[in-house]
Each structure stands twice: as C-alpha cells, then as structure tokens.
GROMACS .gro file of C-alpha atoms in nm:
model
  451
    1MET     CA    1  11.261  14.566  11.343
    2GLN     CA    2  10.918  14.676  11.214
    3LEU     CA    3  10.773  14.332  11.308
    4GLN     CA    4  10.904  14.396  11.667
    5ASN     CA    5  10.737  14.727  11.682
    6ASN     CA    6  10.413  14.600  11.576
    7LYS     CA    7  10.417  14.276  11.801
    8ILE     CA    8  10.125  14.369  11.992
    9GLY     CA    9   9.915  14.465  11.666
   10TRP     CA   10  10.025  14.112  11.499
   11LEU     CA   11   9.931  13.936  11.834
   12GLU     CA   12   9.588  14.129  11.874
   13GLY     CA   13   9.532  14.016  11.488
   14ILE     CA   14   9.604  13.658  11.528
   15ILE     CA   15   9.362  13.632  11.843
   16GLU     CA   16   9.104  13.774  11.650
   17ALA     CA   17   9.140  13.530  11.368
   18ILE     CA   18   9.100  13.244  11.600
   19HIS     CA   19   8.723  13.114  11.624
   20ASP     CA   20   8.727  13.027  11.978
   21GLY     CA   21   8.702  13.258  12.283
   22ILE     CA   22   9.053  13.390  12.389
   23LEU     CA   23   9.122  13.579  12.712
   24VAL     CA   24   9.500  13.673  12.833
   25ILE     CA   25   9.602  13.805  13.169
   26ASP     CA   26   9.941  13.891  13.273
   27HIS     CA   27  10.142  13.752  13.552
   28VAL     CA   28   9.939  13.961  13.841
   29GLY     CA   29   9.603  13.847  13.695
   30VAL     CA   30   9.504  14.153  13.496
   31VAL     CA   31   9.317  14.108  13.166
   32GLN     CA   32   9.526  14.231  12.870
   33LEU     CA   33   9.299  14.126  12.592
   34ILE     CA   34   8.999  13.937  12.466
   35ASN     CA   35   8.887  13.870  12.119
   36GLU     CA   36   8.539  13.929  11.987
   37GLU     CA   37   8.462  13.538  11.999
   38TYR     CA   38   8.516  13.558  12.371
   39THR     CA   39   8.245  13.838  12.402
   40HIS     CA   40   8.019  13.627  12.189
   41ILE     CA   41   8.074  13.312  12.403
   42THR     CA   42   8.049  13.470  12.731
   43GLY     CA   43   7.855  13.797  12.676
   44VAL     CA   44   8.118  13.992  12.839
   45SER     CA   45   8.286  14.291  12.662
   46ALA     CA   46   8.616  14.435  12.650
   47GLU     CA   47   8.492  14.753  12.815
   48GLN     CA   48   8.391  14.545  13.101
   49ILE     CA   49   8.701  14.344  13.156
   50VAL     CA   50   9.030  14.447  13.000
   51GLY     CA   51   9.269  14.604  13.223
   52LYS     CA   52   9.104  14.491  13.540
   53LEU     CA   53   9.192  14.198  13.758
   54LEU     CA   54   9.002  13.896  13.636
   55GLN     CA   55   8.928  13.777  13.983
   56GLU     CA   56   8.748  14.112  14.072
   57VAL     CA   57   8.526  14.125  13.770
   58ARG     CA   58   8.477  13.726  13.727
   59PRO     CA   59   8.460  13.587  14.068
   60GLY     CA   60   8.501  13.217  14.082
   61ALA     CA   61   8.769  13.223  13.737
   62LEU     CA   62   9.018  12.953  13.764
   63LEU     CA   63   9.272  13.141  13.553
   64PRO     CA   64   9.430  13.330  13.848
   65THR     CA   65   9.507  13.005  14.021
   66VAL     CA   66   9.697  12.855  13.699
   67LEU     CA   67   9.929  13.156  13.754
   68LYS     CA   68   9.988  13.021  14.100
   69ASP     CA   69  10.025  12.635  14.036
   70GLY     CA   70  10.138  12.668  13.679
   71LEU     CA   71   9.906  12.389  13.586
   72ALA     CA   72   9.725  12.371  13.267
   73ARG     CA   73   9.332  12.271  13.296
   74GLU     CA   74   9.121  12.128  13.017
   75GLY     CA   75   8.737  12.091  12.979
   76VAL     CA   76   8.628  12.318  13.246
   77PHE     CA   77   8.255  12.398  13.254
   78ARG     CA   78   8.176  12.761  13.316
   79LYS     CA   79   7.845  12.952  13.321
   80GLU     CA   80   7.771  13.345  13.298
   81MET     CA   81   7.428  13.425  13.344
   82THR     CA   82   7.270  13.214  13.095
   83MET     CA   83   7.594  13.139  12.866
   84GLU     CA   84   7.729  12.787  12.925
   85TYR     CA   85   8.099  12.720  12.775
   86VAL     CA   86   8.387  12.498  12.818
   87VAL     CA   87   8.720  12.652  12.895
   88ASP     CA   88   9.084  12.516  12.846
   89MET     CA   89   9.332  12.702  13.035
   90ALA     CA   90   9.732  12.722  13.041
   91PRO     CA   91  10.011  12.933  13.184
   92ILE     CA   92  10.236  13.149  12.973
   93TRP     CA   93  10.632  13.064  13.039
   94ASP     CA   94  10.904  13.304  12.951
   95GLN     CA   95  11.279  13.189  13.039
   96GLY     CA   96  11.142  12.971  13.319
   97LYS     CA   97  10.888  13.214  13.449
   98ILE     CA   98  10.534  13.270  13.438
   99ILE     CA   99  10.445  13.547  13.264
  100GLY     CA  100  10.065  13.529  13.230
  101ALA     CA  101   9.797  13.283  13.147
  102VAL     CA  102   9.542  13.224  12.841
  103SER     CA  103   9.192  13.066  12.854
  104VAL     CA  104   9.059  12.946  12.512
  105CYS     CA  105   8.671  12.918  12.530
  106LYS     CA  106   8.416  12.696  12.336
  107SER     CA  107   8.052  12.755  12.376
  108ILE     CA  108   7.840  12.438  12.465
  109PRO     CA  109   7.674  12.410  12.149
  110GLU     CA  110   7.999  12.439  11.951
  111VAL     CA  111   8.134  12.129  12.164
  112TYR     CA  112   7.825  11.952  12.114
  113ARG     CA  113   7.843  12.013  11.718
  114LEU     CA  114   8.222  11.899  11.738
  115ASN     CA  115   8.111  11.595  11.948
  116LYS     CA  116   7.850  11.488  11.693
  117GLU     CA  117   8.092  11.532  11.420
  118LEU     CA  118   8.366  11.298  11.603
  119LYS     CA  119   8.080  11.054  11.645
  120LYS     CA  120   7.962  11.072  11.290
  121SER     CA  121   8.337  11.036  11.189
  122ARG     CA  122   8.410  10.731  11.428
  123LYS     CA  123   8.067  10.601  11.273
  124ARG     CA  124   8.223  10.621  10.924
  125VAL     CA  125   8.544  10.443  11.013
  126THR     CA  126   8.353  10.181  11.167
  127MET     CA  127   8.146  10.123  10.855
  128LEU     CA  128   8.485  10.171  10.629
  129GLU     CA  129   8.671   9.904  10.874
  130ARG     CA  130   8.362   9.662  10.833
  131ALA     CA  131   8.316   9.726  10.463
  132VAL     CA  132   8.681   9.650  10.419
  133GLY     CA  133   8.644   9.330  10.643
  134ARG     CA  134   8.382   9.230  10.414
  135ILE     CA  135   8.558   9.300  10.080
  136HIS     CA  136   8.883   9.124  10.210
  137GLN     CA  137   8.745   8.804  10.346
  138ALA     CA  138   8.941   8.472  10.325
  139LYS     CA  139   8.677   8.214  10.190
  140TYR     CA  140   8.876   7.897  10.228
  141THR     CA  141   8.992   7.679  10.503
  142PHE     CA  142   9.187   7.348  10.516
  143ALA     CA  143   8.844   7.161  10.466
  144ASN     CA  144   8.853   7.298  10.103
  145ILE     CA  145   9.219   7.119  10.023
  146ILE     CA  146   9.111   6.806   9.879
  147GLY     CA  147   9.344   6.497   9.891
  148SER     CA  148   9.490   6.217  10.095
  149ASP     CA  149   9.851   6.213   9.973
  150VAL     CA  150  10.099   6.172  10.267
  151GLN     CA  151  10.330   6.473  10.155
  152LEU     CA  152  10.012   6.696  10.107
  153LYS     CA  153   9.878   6.602  10.465
  154GLN     CA  154  10.211   6.673  10.616
  155THR     CA  155  10.219   6.992  10.449
  156ILE     CA  156   9.849   7.070  10.588
  157GLU     CA  157   9.967   6.972  10.952
  158GLN     CA  158  10.251   7.173  10.931
  159ALA     CA  159  10.045   7.500  10.832
  160LYS     CA  160   9.771   7.433  11.076
  161ARG     CA  161  10.057   7.453  11.350
  162THR     CA  162  10.200   7.758  11.173
  163ALA     CA  163   9.875   7.929  11.166
  164GLN     CA  164   9.872   7.951  11.535
  165THR     CA  165  10.183   8.204  11.543
  166ASP     CA  166  10.251   8.505  11.364
  167MET     CA  167  10.530   8.411  11.193
  168ASN     CA  168  10.571   8.486  10.839
  169ILE     CA  169  10.540   8.214  10.576
  170LEU     CA  170  10.683   8.138  10.258
  171LEU     CA  171  10.469   7.920  10.006
  172SER     CA  172  10.633   7.748   9.726
  173GLY     CA  173  10.498   7.534   9.445
  174GLU     CA  174  10.425   7.550   9.083
  175SER     CA  175  10.143   7.768   8.947
  176GLY     CA  176   9.803   7.604   9.010
  177THR     CA  177   9.911   7.394   9.306
  178GLY     CA  178   9.680   7.625   9.554
  179LYS     CA  179   9.907   7.847   9.726
  180GLU     CA  180   9.653   8.127   9.763
  181LEU     CA  181   9.415   7.835   9.890
  182PHE     CA  182   9.639   7.747  10.170
  183ALA     CA  183   9.722   8.121  10.269
  184GLN     CA  184   9.351   8.171  10.314
  185ALA     CA  185   9.328   7.855  10.513
  186ILE     CA  186   9.621   7.955  10.722
  187HIS     CA  187   9.453   8.306  10.761
  188ASN     CA  188   9.116   8.137  10.885
  189GLU     CA  189   9.285   7.904  11.102
  190SER     CA  190   9.482   8.187  11.295
  191LYS     CA  191   9.376   8.442  11.568
  192ARG     CA  192   9.374   8.708  11.284
  193ARG     CA  193   9.085   8.545  11.098
  194VAL     CA  194   8.825   8.829  11.179
  195ALA     CA  195   9.075   9.074  11.031
  196PRO     CA  196   9.120   9.124  10.650
  197PHE     CA  197   9.318   8.905  10.439
  198VAL     CA  198   9.454   9.115  10.145
  199PRO     CA  199   9.592   8.947   9.837
  200VAL     CA  200   9.828   9.103   9.589
  201ASN     CA  201   9.997   8.957   9.284
  202CYS     CA  202  10.344   9.114   9.243
  203ALA     CA  203  10.352   8.999   8.891
  204ALA     CA  204  10.034   9.152   8.796
  205ILE     CA  205  10.118   9.502   8.868
  206PRO     CA  206  10.381   9.709   8.727
  207SER     CA  207  10.678   9.765   8.944
  208SER     CA  208  10.627  10.152   8.901
  209LEU     CA  209  10.246  10.107   9.048
  210LEU     CA  210  10.316   9.819   9.311
  211GLU     CA  211  10.476  10.044   9.573
  212SER     CA  212  10.198  10.287   9.576
  213GLU     CA  213   9.939   9.988   9.593
  214LEU     CA  214  10.143   9.845   9.903
  215PHE     CA  215  10.214  10.166  10.085
  216GLY     CA  216   9.959  10.441   9.934
  217TYR     CA  217  10.015  10.808   9.876
  218GLU     CA  218   9.943  11.107  10.034
  219GLU     CA  219   9.760  11.387   9.890
  220GLY     CA  220   9.934  11.550   9.574
  221ALA     CA  221  10.206  11.297   9.580
  222PHE     CA  222  10.153  11.235   9.204
  223THR     CA  223  10.020  11.450   8.916
  224ASP     CA  224   9.658  11.359   8.814
  225SER     CA  225   9.677  11.113   9.130
  226ASN     CA  226   9.345  11.101   9.380
  227ARG     CA  227   9.306  11.417   9.526
  228ASP     CA  228   9.271  11.267   9.880
  229GLY     CA  229   9.548  11.049   9.834
  230LYS     CA  230   9.542  10.671   9.866
  231ILE     CA  231   9.523  10.395  10.121
  232GLY     CA  232   9.783  10.118  10.084
  233LEU     CA  233   9.743   9.751  10.115
  234PHE     CA  234   9.958   9.736  10.431
  235GLU     CA  235   9.718   9.958  10.589
  236LEU     CA  236   9.418   9.792  10.471
  237ALA     CA  237   9.552   9.453  10.610
  238ASN     CA  238   9.640   9.615  10.947
  239HIS     CA  239   9.570   9.329  11.205
  240GLY     CA  240   9.526   9.097  10.938
  241THR     CA  241   9.726   8.909  10.682
  242LEU     CA  242   9.879   9.037  10.362
  243PHE     CA  243   9.919   8.765  10.071
  244LEU     CA  244  10.196   8.855   9.842
  245ASP     CA  245  10.196   8.624   9.549
  246GLU     CA  246  10.452   8.573   9.306
  247ILE     CA  247  10.711   8.754   9.536
  248GLY     CA  248  10.990   8.680   9.324
  249ASP     CA  249  10.880   8.921   9.041
  250MET     CA  250  10.907   9.220   9.308
  251SER     CA  251  11.173   9.452   9.182
  252PHE     CA  252  11.523   9.478   9.405
  253GLU     CA  253  11.434   9.831   9.479
  254LEU     CA  254  11.080   9.750   9.630
  255GLN     CA  255  11.235   9.463   9.805
  256ALA     CA  256  11.414   9.681  10.039
  257LYS     CA  257  11.133   9.884  10.127
  258LEU     CA  258  10.930   9.554  10.198
  259LEU     CA  259  11.237   9.426  10.416
  260ARG     CA  260  11.195   9.766  10.649
  261VAL     CA  261  10.820   9.722  10.700
  262LEU     CA  262  10.891   9.357  10.809
  263GLN     CA  263  11.154   9.483  11.038
  264GLU     CA  264  11.006   9.806  11.176
  265GLY     CA  265  10.640   9.742  11.142
  266SER     CA  266  10.606  10.074  11.016
  267PHE     CA  267  10.600  10.255  10.678
  268ARG     CA  268  10.567  10.611  10.515
  269LYS     CA  269  10.329  10.657  10.248
  270ILE     CA  270  10.477  10.800   9.922
  271GLY     CA  271  10.487  11.159   9.954
  272GLY     CA  272  10.406  11.132  10.341
  273LEU     CA  273  10.642  11.234  10.628
  274GLU     CA  274  10.481  11.053  10.921
  275GLU     CA  275  10.563  10.681  11.003
  276GLN     CA  276  10.234  10.455  11.021
  277THR     CA  277  10.254  10.148  11.254
  278VAL     CA  278  10.094   9.851  11.140
  279ASP     CA  279  10.038   9.495  11.263
  280VAL     CA  280  10.051   9.265  10.960
  281ARG     CA  281  10.127   8.906  10.924
  282VAL     CA  282  10.285   8.830  10.577
  283ILE     CA  283  10.222   8.511  10.367
  284ALA     CA  284  10.465   8.521  10.045
  285ALA     CA  285  10.421   8.282   9.760
  286THR     CA  286  10.637   8.176   9.472
  287ASN     CA  287  10.681   7.939   9.183
  288LYS     CA  288  11.044   8.042   9.150
  289GLU     CA  289  11.365   7.896   9.363
  290LEU     CA  290  11.400   8.230   9.560
  291GLN     CA  291  11.733   8.047   9.696
  292SER     CA  292  11.890   8.048   9.345
  293MET     CA  293  11.769   8.397   9.294
  294VAL     CA  294  11.973   8.499   9.591
  295GLU     CA  295  12.286   8.338   9.482
  296LYS     CA  296  12.217   8.520   9.140
  297GLU     CA  297  12.182   8.873   9.346
  298ARG     CA  298  11.814   8.879   9.188
  299PHE     CA  299  11.655   8.869   9.506
  300ARG     CA  300  11.751   9.012   9.859
  301GLU     CA  301  11.929   8.768  10.120
  302ASP     CA  302  11.792   8.944  10.400
  303LEU     CA  303  11.461   8.975  10.265
  304PHE     CA  304  11.446   8.595  10.183
  305TYR     CA  305  11.547   8.497  10.516
  306ARG     CA  306  11.296   8.748  10.662
  307ILE     CA  307  10.988   8.588  10.485
  308ASN     CA  308  11.126   8.210  10.486
  309THR     CA  309  11.064   8.190  10.884
  310VAL     CA  310  10.853   7.904  10.786
  311HIS     CA  311  10.876   7.719  10.447
  312LEU     CA  312  10.598   7.502  10.310
  313THR     CA  313  10.608   7.341   9.994
  314ILE     CA  314  10.285   7.240   9.799
  315PRO     CA  315  10.308   6.916   9.591
  316PRO     CA  316  10.261   6.931   9.244
  317LEU     CA  317   9.942   6.743   9.109
  318ARG     CA  318  10.150   6.480   8.924
  319GLU     CA  319  10.316   6.367   9.245
  320ARG     CA  320   9.994   6.291   9.387
  321ARG     CA  321   9.783   6.101   9.104
  322ASN     CA  322   9.567   5.926   9.334
  323ASP     CA  323   9.414   6.229   9.443
  324ILE     CA  324   9.273   6.308   9.116
  325THR     CA  325   8.965   6.095   9.146
  326GLU     CA  326   8.895   6.268   9.498
  327ILE     CA  327   8.944   6.611   9.332
  328ILE     CA  328   8.695   6.530   9.046
  329ALA     CA  329   8.446   6.398   9.267
  330PHE     CA  330   8.458   6.738   9.472
  331LEU     CA  331   8.435   6.929   9.157
  332LEU     CA  332   8.149   6.736   9.056
  333LYS     CA  333   7.956   6.790   9.385
  334ASN     CA  334   7.691   6.985   9.226
  335GLU     CA  335   7.671   6.776   8.914
  336ALA     CA  336   7.543   6.449   9.069
  337HIS     CA  337   7.414   6.322   8.716
  338ILE     CA  338   7.771   6.350   8.566
  339THR     CA  339   8.003   6.041   8.586
  340PHE     CA  340   8.344   5.955   8.405
  341ASP     CA  341   8.393   5.659   8.227
  342PRO     CA  342   8.689   5.438   8.345
  343GLU     CA  343   8.902   5.519   8.047
  344THR     CA  344   8.847   5.893   8.087
  345ILE     CA  345   8.975   5.848   8.458
  346PHE     CA  346   9.287   5.647   8.320
  347ILE     CA  347   9.389   5.942   8.068
  348LEU     CA  348   9.325   6.193   8.359
  349GLN     CA  349   9.533   6.005   8.612
  350HIS     CA  350   9.819   5.943   8.384
  351TYR     CA  351   9.820   6.314   8.249
  352HIS     CA  352  10.142   6.522   8.350
  353TRP     CA  353   9.946   6.813   8.460
  354PRO     CA  354  10.184   7.136   8.411
  355GLY     CA  355   9.898   7.345   8.512
  356ASN     CA  356   9.813   7.146   8.836
  357ILE     CA  357   9.473   7.172   8.997
  358ARG     CA  358   9.378   7.476   8.840
  359GLU     CA  359   9.424   7.294   8.489
  360LEU     CA  360   9.220   6.999   8.620
  361LYS     CA  361   8.945   7.209   8.729
  362ASN     CA  362   8.941   7.381   8.382
  363ALA     CA  363   8.958   7.038   8.208
  364ILE     CA  364   8.656   6.911   8.404
  365GLN     CA  365   8.465   7.243   8.339
  366TYR     CA  366   8.537   7.208   7.975
  367ALA     CA  367   8.437   6.826   7.957
  368ILE     CA  368   8.106   6.887   8.134
  369SER     CA  369   8.039   7.174   7.864
  370MET     CA  370   8.117   6.917   7.570
  371CYS     CA  371   7.933   6.612   7.715
  372ASP     CA  372   7.560   6.580   7.609
  373HIS     CA  373   7.496   6.277   7.811
  374GLN     CA  374   7.556   6.160   8.179
  375VAL     CA  375   7.908   6.007   8.111
  376ILE     CA  376   8.200   6.185   7.986
  377ARG     CA  377   8.443   6.005   7.762
  378GLN     CA  378   8.777   6.065   7.614
  379GLU     CA  379   8.643   6.264   7.334
  380HIS     CA  380   8.472   6.525   7.577
  381LEU     CA  381   8.843   6.594   7.725
  382PRO     CA  382   9.052   6.918   7.595
  383ASP     CA  383   9.260   6.833   7.300
  384THR     CA  384   9.598   6.934   7.498
  385ILE     CA  385   9.516   6.639   7.734
  386LYS     CA  386   9.433   6.406   7.449
  387LYS     CA  387   9.736   6.493   7.248
  388ALA     CA  388   9.984   6.479   7.557
  389PHE     CA  389   9.831   6.152   7.663
  390ASN     CA  390   9.832   5.973   7.319
  391ALA     CA  391  10.182   6.117   7.229
  392THR     CA  392  10.382   6.053   7.558
  393GLN     CA  393  10.197   5.832   7.786
  394GLN     CA  394  10.061   5.559   7.566
  395GLN     CA  395  10.364   5.364   7.529
  396SER     CA  396  10.475   5.354   7.885
  397ILE     CA  397  10.125   5.242   7.980
  398THR     CA  398  10.131   4.950   7.753
  399LEU     CA  399  10.445   4.822   7.878
  400GLN     CA  400  10.304   4.725   8.178
  401PRO     CA  401  10.130   4.380   8.185
  402LEU     CA  402   9.778   4.372   8.069
  403GLU     CA  403   9.639   4.245   8.381
  404LYS     CA  404   9.757   4.510   8.605
  405ILE     CA  405   9.621   4.787   8.368
  406LEU     CA  406   9.284   4.644   8.339
  407ASN     CA  407   9.287   4.598   8.742
  408ASP     CA  408   9.420   4.966   8.787
  409THR     CA  409   9.155   5.101   8.548
  410GLU     CA  410   8.864   4.897   8.709
  411ARG     CA  411   8.984   5.012   9.066
  412THR     CA  412   8.975   5.373   8.953
  413ALA     CA  413   8.657   5.337   8.821
  414ILE     CA  414   8.507   5.209   9.115
  415GLN     CA  415   8.676   5.433   9.363
  416SER     CA  416   8.545   5.738   9.135
  417VAL     CA  417   8.183   5.627   9.108
  418LEU     CA  418   8.186   5.559   9.475
  419ASN     CA  419   8.321   5.909   9.556
  420GLN     CA  420   8.003   6.040   9.389
  421THR     CA  421   7.771   5.808   9.518
  422GLY     CA  422   7.891   5.736   9.886
  423THR     CA  423   7.952   5.409  10.054
  424THR     CA  424   7.643   5.377  10.230
  425VAL     CA  425   7.427   5.041  10.092
  426LYS     CA  426   7.208   5.294   9.927
  427GLY     CA  427   7.517   5.465   9.757
  428LYS     CA  428   7.673   5.114   9.674
  429LYS     CA  429   7.345   4.997   9.486
  430LYS     CA  430   7.345   5.316   9.309
  431ALA     CA  431   7.728   5.251   9.215
  432ALA     CA  432   7.651   4.899   9.103
  433LYS     CA  433   7.392   5.019   8.887
  434ILE     CA  434   7.627   5.287   8.695
  435LEU     CA  435   7.907   5.026   8.671
  436GLY     CA  436   7.657   4.780   8.511
  437ILE     CA  437   7.743   4.497   8.762
  438SER     CA  438   7.555   4.372   9.019
  439LEU     CA  439   7.600   4.464   9.399
  440ALA     CA  440   7.760   4.113   9.485
  441SER     CA  441   8.001   4.155   9.233
  442LEU     CA  442   8.057   4.499   9.349
  443TYR     CA  443   8.138   4.379   9.700
  444ASN     CA  444   8.366   4.120   9.537
  445LYS     CA  445   8.573   4.383   9.363
  446LEU     CA  446   8.570   4.603   9.676
  447THR     CA  447   8.727   4.318   9.888
  448LYS     CA  448   8.965   4.232   9.585
  449TYR     CA  449   9.091   4.607   9.564
  450HIS     CA  450   9.065   4.685   9.932
  451ILE     CA  451   8.842   4.968   9.890
   0.00000   0.00000   0.00000
C-alpha cells in the first residue's frame, strides 16, 4: 500500500535516473513532468512547461499528434533556439485507451557519440571476423592429395561432388591416412571457402572441457572462468566448416547436444538463456567402426545417421603401394639433391605402414637427416621399418621368381628417379646419369616397363 501511495514519487525518481531527456503529457496534452536531462538538452525548464498544454508552449511539437493517431515515432529531429536533438515518441496505453504520451530526447552530440561508438564496434567486429578468417583457414586443396590409385581417385571425385552441397560428411580411415587433408580440400572446394575452417580433435580434449570448447560459455558460468565468457567453436565456424576429428571419442551426453545443433541449427552457450543460430557445415572423421559402436550402444544411432549423410572411406597406404614413389617424390620436391637407391624404394613399397602417410612422411624426414650423401640407403631408414621388413617381409619376397624381383625393383627405381627429374629430354638425361646407364638404355627400359 505504501508503494501505491508513493507511486508518483517513485515515477519521478525513475525518470530523473534516466540519462535521456523525458517529457510526459496526459490524455489532453498537458505536460505532467519532465526530468533535468530534458532541460539540459532542450533548454526548457519545468517552470516554463509543466502544467501547460504542450502545443501552446512548444508550437510544432509532434507529441500531441501521437495522442490522436496512437503511432510511435523514432528519430525525429527537433531544434529549440540553438539546441538540436533527436526525439523518440510513443503513446501510453491503459486498458485499451491512450492516457498520455512520452517523448525521449537525445542531444545531437550524444547521437553522434553513440553513432561513432557503433561504428567503432562494427569496425572491431569486422577486424575480429577477418582475424578469425586468417587463423582458421584451410590450407590444402585436392591438388595436395598425391596418388594415382583407382580407389583414391574415386574417393576424390566423390568428395569434389559432395563439396558443392551443404551435406554433412563422415570421413573414415586409419590414423594418418589424411582425413583432415580431405576435410580442408572439401572446404576449399565449397561455397564456404571464404569462411572459417575450424578443426577440433574430440579425442585430445577431455569430455568435461569439450562442451565449453564447442558451444562457449557466458560470463560467470564457471568459477575462475574468463570474466567475459568464451566464444565457442560453432560460433567461430559460422558460415564455414567445423571439422570434428575422432568423433567416435565424444561422450554419449555430448553427442545428444551435438545432434540438437545439427537438427535445429541453434545452440545455447553454457550458462546462457538465449538461443544462437548458426550456419555451419560439419565434417566428422573417425578411425573407428561407428556402425559397430552404434550396435553396442556406445554411439548414438540418430547422430550417426545425421553425420553419415555422405560417407567417404580413405584407403590406407598399404592398399595403394604404387603411390609410394609418387608421394616420396612430392615429399622430396625441396630436396632435389636427394635420391633413393632401388633397394630402399623396394623396402618402402613392401612395408605395411601402420601409420600410413604420416608415418611415411616421418620416415622420409628421418632418412634425410641420417643421410650424409645424396643417396638414401637401407641403413638410413628408421629401425622399425628395417626390422619389420627383415622379420616379416623378406621370406614372402624371396618366394617370387628372381627375374620378377629384379624387374620390379628396376622399374620402381626408374620411376622414382623420373618423378624427381621429370620426363623431358633433359630430365631423362639427368635420370640416366643418376641411374648410371646410357640414355639409350634408359629409353629401352622405359619401353620394356611401359613407363
């Protein structure tokens, strides 16, 4: 009851606390009250205007018109003597009737200041977006995927066609086969290429932290968290691509939240109340059998079908051994003085490569560092490769006819050298010199091996 009795006092106190100029009229247009900021902005005091008809003391005022038509107005320019300001006006309704009207004034300098701050904020946002774009850029294209294997080429063609759509993609393959390389190539082939490519390894981040990484959190959501909150990876990837590597390691609980984002296109930050809409393409990758995990109830079936719109399988290196010399040549493009002797190439082609291309790249780098001369030999290879070759491969290799072994080795050596020197006349002359044979002999062998 006390609050009701003091209603006018409360209203006046609230209006005085507002930093904009306030003027209120009743249903007949009589000014009921103004605040000090109104006087500061317009130069009109309470004694001059309160208790009087507004249109009499302020000819040309539009607020009485608001009483008649009930329409709000925004950004109306007004000038009183030398004072310039901008006014927003609105009717005051009570039980379906207009009982008054209110105008809110801002001085022109204040409007300019706010506009300037808005421009600064927009500039900062633009700079932030550009910075995000630079940080989260996809480097690789399909031109960086080396190999002539039929299965690999088919996978590349399917990936190129899929890149033109917005469908979610699941990449499966063993560790080291180049799943992220494919994901980046798909992004760069798509209409989203100018937007961010944001990768996250689901296996490398603890489940308790992965949710905040993906969705971010609001200010004060956690004790000792960032005071201003945190932007999540979904928000960073807006209009671009989010690459979820090793998605099979994501917790069952978080899978449900991911599914909702994929279905609804929106999410809520941790500790937040508002839904944020995002336009993100998801490319997921795994080295696990997700279908088997679904059957064992270790991966959500509904999420599996949501991310498995297109399924691309990347073949392991041991299933495309003929690509090894081509990959080696690519890895040695900045090491023109380095070559491999035929025996070393032979070993590399018959090793089982459990770590796939990643392991091959590391092996080449290791061999280059161990080689004192221009030719990499067997002794320069990592011990794991030499031991595996000697222990498990030598017997099966020697069961082949000697002539076939020699022909395969010779063909591999020639192809490897040509990959480095090129197939021009100049390149072939250089290759013959490296191989220690005449140019005529090289041409004969090229014909023999259909190179």
